[in-house]
PDB file of C-alpha atoms and ligand atoms in Angstrom:
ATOM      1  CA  UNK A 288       8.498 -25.681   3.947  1.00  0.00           C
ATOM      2  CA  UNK A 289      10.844 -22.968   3.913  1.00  0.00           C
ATOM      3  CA  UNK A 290       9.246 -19.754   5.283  1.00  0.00           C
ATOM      4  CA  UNK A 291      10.831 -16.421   5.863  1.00  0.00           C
ATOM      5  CA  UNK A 292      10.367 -13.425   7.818  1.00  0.00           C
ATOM      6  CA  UNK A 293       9.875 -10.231   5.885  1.00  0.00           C
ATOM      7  CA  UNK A 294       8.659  -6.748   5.958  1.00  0.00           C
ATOM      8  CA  UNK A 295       6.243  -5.026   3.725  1.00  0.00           C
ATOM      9  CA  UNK A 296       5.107  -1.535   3.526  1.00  0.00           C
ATOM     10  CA  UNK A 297       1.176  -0.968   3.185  1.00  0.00           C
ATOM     11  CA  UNK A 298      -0.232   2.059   2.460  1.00  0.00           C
ATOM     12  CA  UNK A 299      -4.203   2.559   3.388  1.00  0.00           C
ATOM     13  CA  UNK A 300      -4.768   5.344   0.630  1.00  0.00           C
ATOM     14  CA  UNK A 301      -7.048   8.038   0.902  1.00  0.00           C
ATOM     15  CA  UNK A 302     -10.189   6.977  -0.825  1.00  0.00           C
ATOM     16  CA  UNK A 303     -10.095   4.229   1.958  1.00  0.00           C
ATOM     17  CA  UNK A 304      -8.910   6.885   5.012  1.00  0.00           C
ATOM     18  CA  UNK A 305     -11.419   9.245   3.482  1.00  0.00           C
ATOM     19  CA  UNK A 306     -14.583   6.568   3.718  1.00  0.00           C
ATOM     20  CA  UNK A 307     -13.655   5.254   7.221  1.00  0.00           C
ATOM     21  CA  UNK A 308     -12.252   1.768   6.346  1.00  0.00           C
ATOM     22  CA  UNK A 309      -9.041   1.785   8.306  1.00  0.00           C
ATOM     23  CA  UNK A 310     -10.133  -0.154  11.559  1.00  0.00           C
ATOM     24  CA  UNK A 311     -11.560  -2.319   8.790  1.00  0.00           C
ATOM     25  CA  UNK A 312      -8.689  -3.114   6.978  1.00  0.00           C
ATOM     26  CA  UNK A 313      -5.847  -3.297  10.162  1.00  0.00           C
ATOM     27  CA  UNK A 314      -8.111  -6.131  11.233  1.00  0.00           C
ATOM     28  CA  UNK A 315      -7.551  -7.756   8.116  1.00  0.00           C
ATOM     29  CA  UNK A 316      -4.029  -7.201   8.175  1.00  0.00           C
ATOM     30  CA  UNK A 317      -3.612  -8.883  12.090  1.00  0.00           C
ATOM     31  CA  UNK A 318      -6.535 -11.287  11.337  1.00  0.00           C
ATOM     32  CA  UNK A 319      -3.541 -12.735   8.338  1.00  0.00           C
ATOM     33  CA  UNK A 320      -0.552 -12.958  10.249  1.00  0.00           C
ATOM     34  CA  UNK A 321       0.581  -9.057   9.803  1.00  0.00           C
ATOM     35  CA  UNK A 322       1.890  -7.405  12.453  1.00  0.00           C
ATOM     36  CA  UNK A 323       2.597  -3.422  12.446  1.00  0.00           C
ATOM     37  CA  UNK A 324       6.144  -2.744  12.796  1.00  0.00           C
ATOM     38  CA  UNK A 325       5.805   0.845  12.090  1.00  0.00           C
ATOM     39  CA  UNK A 326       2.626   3.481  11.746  1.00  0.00           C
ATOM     40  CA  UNK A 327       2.015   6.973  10.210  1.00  0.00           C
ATOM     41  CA  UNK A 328      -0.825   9.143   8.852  1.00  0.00           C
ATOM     42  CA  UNK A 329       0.627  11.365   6.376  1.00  0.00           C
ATOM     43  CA  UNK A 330      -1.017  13.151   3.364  1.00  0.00           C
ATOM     44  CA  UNK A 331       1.533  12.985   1.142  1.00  0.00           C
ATOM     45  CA  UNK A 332       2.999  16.336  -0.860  1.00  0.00           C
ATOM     46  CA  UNK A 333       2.974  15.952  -4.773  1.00  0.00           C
ATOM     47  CA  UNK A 334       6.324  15.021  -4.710  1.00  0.00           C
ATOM     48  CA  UNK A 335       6.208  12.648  -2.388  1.00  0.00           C
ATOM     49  CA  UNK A 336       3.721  10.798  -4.517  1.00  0.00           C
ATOM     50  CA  UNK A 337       5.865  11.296  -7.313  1.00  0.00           C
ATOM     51  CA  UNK A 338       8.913  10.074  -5.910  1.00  0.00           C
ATOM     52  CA  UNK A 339       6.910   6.798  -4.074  1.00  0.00           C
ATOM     53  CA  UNK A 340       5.484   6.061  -7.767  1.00  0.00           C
ATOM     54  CA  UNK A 341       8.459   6.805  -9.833  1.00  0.00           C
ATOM     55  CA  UNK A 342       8.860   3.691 -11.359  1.00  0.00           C
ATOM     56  CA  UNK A 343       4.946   4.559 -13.370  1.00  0.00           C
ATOM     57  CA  UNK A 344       6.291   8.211 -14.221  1.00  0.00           C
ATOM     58  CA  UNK A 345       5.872   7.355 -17.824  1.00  0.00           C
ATOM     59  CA  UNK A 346       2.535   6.061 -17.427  1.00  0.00           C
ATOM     60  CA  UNK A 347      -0.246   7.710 -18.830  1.00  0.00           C
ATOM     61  CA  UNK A 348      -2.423   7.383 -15.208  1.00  0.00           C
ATOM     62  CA  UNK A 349       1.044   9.613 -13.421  1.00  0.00           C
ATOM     63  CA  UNK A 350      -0.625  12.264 -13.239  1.00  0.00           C
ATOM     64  CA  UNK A 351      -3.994  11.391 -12.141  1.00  0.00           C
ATOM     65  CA  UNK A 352      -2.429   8.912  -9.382  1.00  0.00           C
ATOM     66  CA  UNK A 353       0.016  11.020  -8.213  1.00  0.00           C
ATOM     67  CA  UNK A 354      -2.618  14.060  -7.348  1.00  0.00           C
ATOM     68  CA  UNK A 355      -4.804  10.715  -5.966  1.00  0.00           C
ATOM     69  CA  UNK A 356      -2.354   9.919  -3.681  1.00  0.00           C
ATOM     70  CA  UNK A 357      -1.542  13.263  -2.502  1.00  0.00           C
ATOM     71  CA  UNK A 358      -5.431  14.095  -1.875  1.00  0.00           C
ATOM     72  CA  UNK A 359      -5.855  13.674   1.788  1.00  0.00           C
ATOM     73  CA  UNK A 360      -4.243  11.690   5.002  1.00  0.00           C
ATOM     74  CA  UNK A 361      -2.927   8.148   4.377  1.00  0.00           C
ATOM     75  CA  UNK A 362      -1.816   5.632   6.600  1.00  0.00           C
ATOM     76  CA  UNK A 363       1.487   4.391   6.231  1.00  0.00           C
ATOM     77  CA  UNK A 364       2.529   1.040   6.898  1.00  0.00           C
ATOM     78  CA  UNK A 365       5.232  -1.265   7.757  1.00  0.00           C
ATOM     79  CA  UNK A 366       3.767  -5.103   8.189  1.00  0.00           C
ATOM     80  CA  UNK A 367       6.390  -7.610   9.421  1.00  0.00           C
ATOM     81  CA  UNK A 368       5.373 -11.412   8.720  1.00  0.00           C
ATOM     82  CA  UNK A 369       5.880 -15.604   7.213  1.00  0.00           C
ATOM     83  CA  UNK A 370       6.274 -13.932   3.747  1.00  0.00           C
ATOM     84  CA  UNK A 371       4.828 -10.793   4.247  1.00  0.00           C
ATOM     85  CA  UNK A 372       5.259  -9.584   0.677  1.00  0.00           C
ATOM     86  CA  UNK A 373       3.098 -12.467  -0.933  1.00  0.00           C
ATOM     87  CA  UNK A 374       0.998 -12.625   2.064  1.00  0.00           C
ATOM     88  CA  UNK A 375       0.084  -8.788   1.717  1.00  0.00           C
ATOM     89  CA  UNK A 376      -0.107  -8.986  -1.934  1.00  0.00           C
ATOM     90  CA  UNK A 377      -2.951 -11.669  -1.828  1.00  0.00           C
ATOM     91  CA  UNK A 378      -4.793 -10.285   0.641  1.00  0.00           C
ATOM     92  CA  UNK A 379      -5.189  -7.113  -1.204  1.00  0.00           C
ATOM     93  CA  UNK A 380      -6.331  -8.281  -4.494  1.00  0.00           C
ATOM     94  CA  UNK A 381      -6.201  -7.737  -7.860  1.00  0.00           C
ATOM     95  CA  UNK A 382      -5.259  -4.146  -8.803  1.00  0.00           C
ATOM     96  CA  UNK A 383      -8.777  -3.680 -10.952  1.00  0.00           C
ATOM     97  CA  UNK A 384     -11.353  -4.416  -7.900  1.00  0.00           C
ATOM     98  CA  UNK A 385     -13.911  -5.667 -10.630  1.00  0.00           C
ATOM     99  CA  UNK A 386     -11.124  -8.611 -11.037  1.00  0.00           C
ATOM    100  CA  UNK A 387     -10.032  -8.920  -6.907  1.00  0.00           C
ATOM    101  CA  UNK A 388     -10.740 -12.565  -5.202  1.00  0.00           C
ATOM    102  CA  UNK A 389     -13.398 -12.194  -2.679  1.00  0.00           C
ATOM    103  CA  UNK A 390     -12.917 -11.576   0.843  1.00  0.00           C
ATOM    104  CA  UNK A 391     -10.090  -8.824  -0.634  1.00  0.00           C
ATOM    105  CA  UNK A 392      -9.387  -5.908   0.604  1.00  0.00           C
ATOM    106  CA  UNK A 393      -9.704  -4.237  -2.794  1.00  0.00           C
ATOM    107  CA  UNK A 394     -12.816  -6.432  -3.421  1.00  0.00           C
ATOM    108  CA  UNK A 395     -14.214  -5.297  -0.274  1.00  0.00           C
ATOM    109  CA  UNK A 396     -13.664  -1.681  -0.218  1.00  0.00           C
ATOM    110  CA  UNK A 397     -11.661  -0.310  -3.876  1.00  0.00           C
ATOM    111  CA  UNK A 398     -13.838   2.225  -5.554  1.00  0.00           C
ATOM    112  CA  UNK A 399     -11.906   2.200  -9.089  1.00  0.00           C
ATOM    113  CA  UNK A 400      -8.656   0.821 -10.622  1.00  0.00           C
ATOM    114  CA  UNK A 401      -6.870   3.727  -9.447  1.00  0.00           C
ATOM    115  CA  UNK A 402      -8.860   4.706  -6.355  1.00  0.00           C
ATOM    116  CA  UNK A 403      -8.352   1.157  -4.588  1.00  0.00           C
ATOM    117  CA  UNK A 404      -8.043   1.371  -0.795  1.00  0.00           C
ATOM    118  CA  UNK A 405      -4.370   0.090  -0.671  1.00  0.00           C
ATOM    119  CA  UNK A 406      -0.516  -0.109  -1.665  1.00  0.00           C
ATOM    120  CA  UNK A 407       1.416  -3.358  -1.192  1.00  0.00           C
ATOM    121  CA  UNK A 408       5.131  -3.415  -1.988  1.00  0.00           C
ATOM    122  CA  UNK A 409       5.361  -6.497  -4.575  1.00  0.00           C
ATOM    123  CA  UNK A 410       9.124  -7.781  -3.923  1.00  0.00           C
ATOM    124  CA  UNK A 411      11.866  -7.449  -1.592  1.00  0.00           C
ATOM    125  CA  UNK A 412      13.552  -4.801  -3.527  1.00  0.00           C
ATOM    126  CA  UNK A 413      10.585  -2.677  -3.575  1.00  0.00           C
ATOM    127  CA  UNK A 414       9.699  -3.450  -0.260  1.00  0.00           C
ATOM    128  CA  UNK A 415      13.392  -2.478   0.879  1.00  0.00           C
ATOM    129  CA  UNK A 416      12.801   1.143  -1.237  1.00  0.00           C
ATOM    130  CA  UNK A 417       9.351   1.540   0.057  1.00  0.00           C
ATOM    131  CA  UNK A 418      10.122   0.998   3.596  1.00  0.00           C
ATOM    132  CA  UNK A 419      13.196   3.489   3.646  1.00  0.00           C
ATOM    133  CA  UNK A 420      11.423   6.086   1.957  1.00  0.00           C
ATOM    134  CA  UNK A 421       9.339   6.728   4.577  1.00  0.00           C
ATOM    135  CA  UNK A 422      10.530   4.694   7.918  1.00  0.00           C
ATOM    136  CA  UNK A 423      13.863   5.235   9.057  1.00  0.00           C
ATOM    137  CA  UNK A 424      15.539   1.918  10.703  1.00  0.00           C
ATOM    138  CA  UNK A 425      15.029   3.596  14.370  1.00  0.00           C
ATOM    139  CA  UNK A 426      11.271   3.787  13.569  1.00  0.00           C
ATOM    140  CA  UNK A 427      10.814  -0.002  13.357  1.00  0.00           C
ATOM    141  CA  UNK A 428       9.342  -1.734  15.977  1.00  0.00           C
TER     142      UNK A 428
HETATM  143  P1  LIG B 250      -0.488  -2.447  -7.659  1.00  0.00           P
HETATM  144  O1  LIG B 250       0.885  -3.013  -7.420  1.00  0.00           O
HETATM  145  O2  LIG B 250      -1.571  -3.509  -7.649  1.00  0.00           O
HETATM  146  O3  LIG B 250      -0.825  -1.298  -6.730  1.00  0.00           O
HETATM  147  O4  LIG B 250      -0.532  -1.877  -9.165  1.00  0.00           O
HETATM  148  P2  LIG B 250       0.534  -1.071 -10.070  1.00  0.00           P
HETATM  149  O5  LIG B 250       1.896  -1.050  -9.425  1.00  0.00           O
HETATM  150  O6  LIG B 250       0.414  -1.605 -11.447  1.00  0.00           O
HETATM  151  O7  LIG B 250      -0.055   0.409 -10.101  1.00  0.00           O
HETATM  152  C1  LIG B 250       0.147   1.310  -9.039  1.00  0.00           C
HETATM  153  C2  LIG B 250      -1.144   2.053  -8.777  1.00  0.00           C
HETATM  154  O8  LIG B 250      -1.480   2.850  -9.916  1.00  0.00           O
HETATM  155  C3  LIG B 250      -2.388   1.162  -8.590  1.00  0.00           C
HETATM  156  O9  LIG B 250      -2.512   0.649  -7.282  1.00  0.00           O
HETATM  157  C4  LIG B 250      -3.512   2.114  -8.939  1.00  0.00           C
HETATM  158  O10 LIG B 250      -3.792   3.035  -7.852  1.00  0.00           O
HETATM  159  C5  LIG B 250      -2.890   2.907 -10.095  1.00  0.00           C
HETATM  160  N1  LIG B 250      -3.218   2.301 -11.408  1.00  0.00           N
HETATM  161  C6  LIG B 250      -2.754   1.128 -11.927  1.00  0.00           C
HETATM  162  N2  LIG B 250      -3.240   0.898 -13.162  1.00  0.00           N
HETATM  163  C7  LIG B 250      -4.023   1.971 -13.447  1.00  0.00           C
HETATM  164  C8  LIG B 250      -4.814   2.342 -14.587  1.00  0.00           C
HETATM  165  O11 LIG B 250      -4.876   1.624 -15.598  1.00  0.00           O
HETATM  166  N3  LIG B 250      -5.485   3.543 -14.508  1.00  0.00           N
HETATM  167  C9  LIG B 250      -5.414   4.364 -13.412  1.00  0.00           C
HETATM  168  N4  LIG B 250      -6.107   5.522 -13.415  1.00  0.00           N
HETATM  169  N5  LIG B 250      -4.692   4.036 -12.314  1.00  0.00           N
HETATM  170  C10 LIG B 250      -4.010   2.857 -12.327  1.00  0.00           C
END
């Protein structure tokens, strides 16, 4: 089988920082063939949370995410990996944690549809975006 090796960017978000879940959740991540490539806490600025999400600006849950996001520190995230994208994106769950697989990280530790524990770029486009907006190439390791 064809298999390629991509980069993703994760971001532990700060219901999950905020309840003590990250040692939890890296574990997961290296436990699934994810390795860290790049690492930063950050608690994003309002803008920075609008600009990451700008593709849900006409959303009705903007508002409410973006001030979410922007609450308190986050850990930022670039996971390098055999398909890292779908890898990631399975691992996390469904978006809604009442509909997640078990054994998810959203299963395991989401508190609400919009309060749940992690980002996950879901293509190589957005992954490419994602990654540049906050990592710059010298960053990556
Ligand atoms: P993801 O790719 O699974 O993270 O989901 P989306 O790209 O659709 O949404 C981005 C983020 O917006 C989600 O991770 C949630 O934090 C939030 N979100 C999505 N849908 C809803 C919703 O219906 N209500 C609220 N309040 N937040 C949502």
């Amino acid at each position: 089988m064809e298999t390629a090796l991509e980069r993703t960017l994760t971001i532990i978000k700060p219901d999950a920082v905020r309840a003590g879940h990250v040692g939890d959740v890296v574990k997961m991540f290296e436990a699934n063939g994810l390795r860290i490539a790049a690492a930063r806490m950050a608690t994003l600025t309002r803008r920075e949370a609008e600009g990451f999400y700008a593709v849900h600006r006409t959303k009705p849950f903007f508002e409410s995410l973006t001030a979410f996001m922007s609450s308190g520190p986050a850990l930022v995230m670039v996971l390098e990996g055999e398909n890292a994208i779908a890898r990631l994106r399975k691992l996390m769950g469904a978006t809604d944690p009442a509909k997640a697989a078990p054994g998810t990280v959203r299963k395991l530790y989401a508190q609400s549809i919009e309060r749940n524990a992690i980002h996950g770029s879901d293509a190589p486009e957005t992954a490419a975006f994602e990654i540049a907006y906050f990592f710059a190439g010298i960053d990556l390791v």
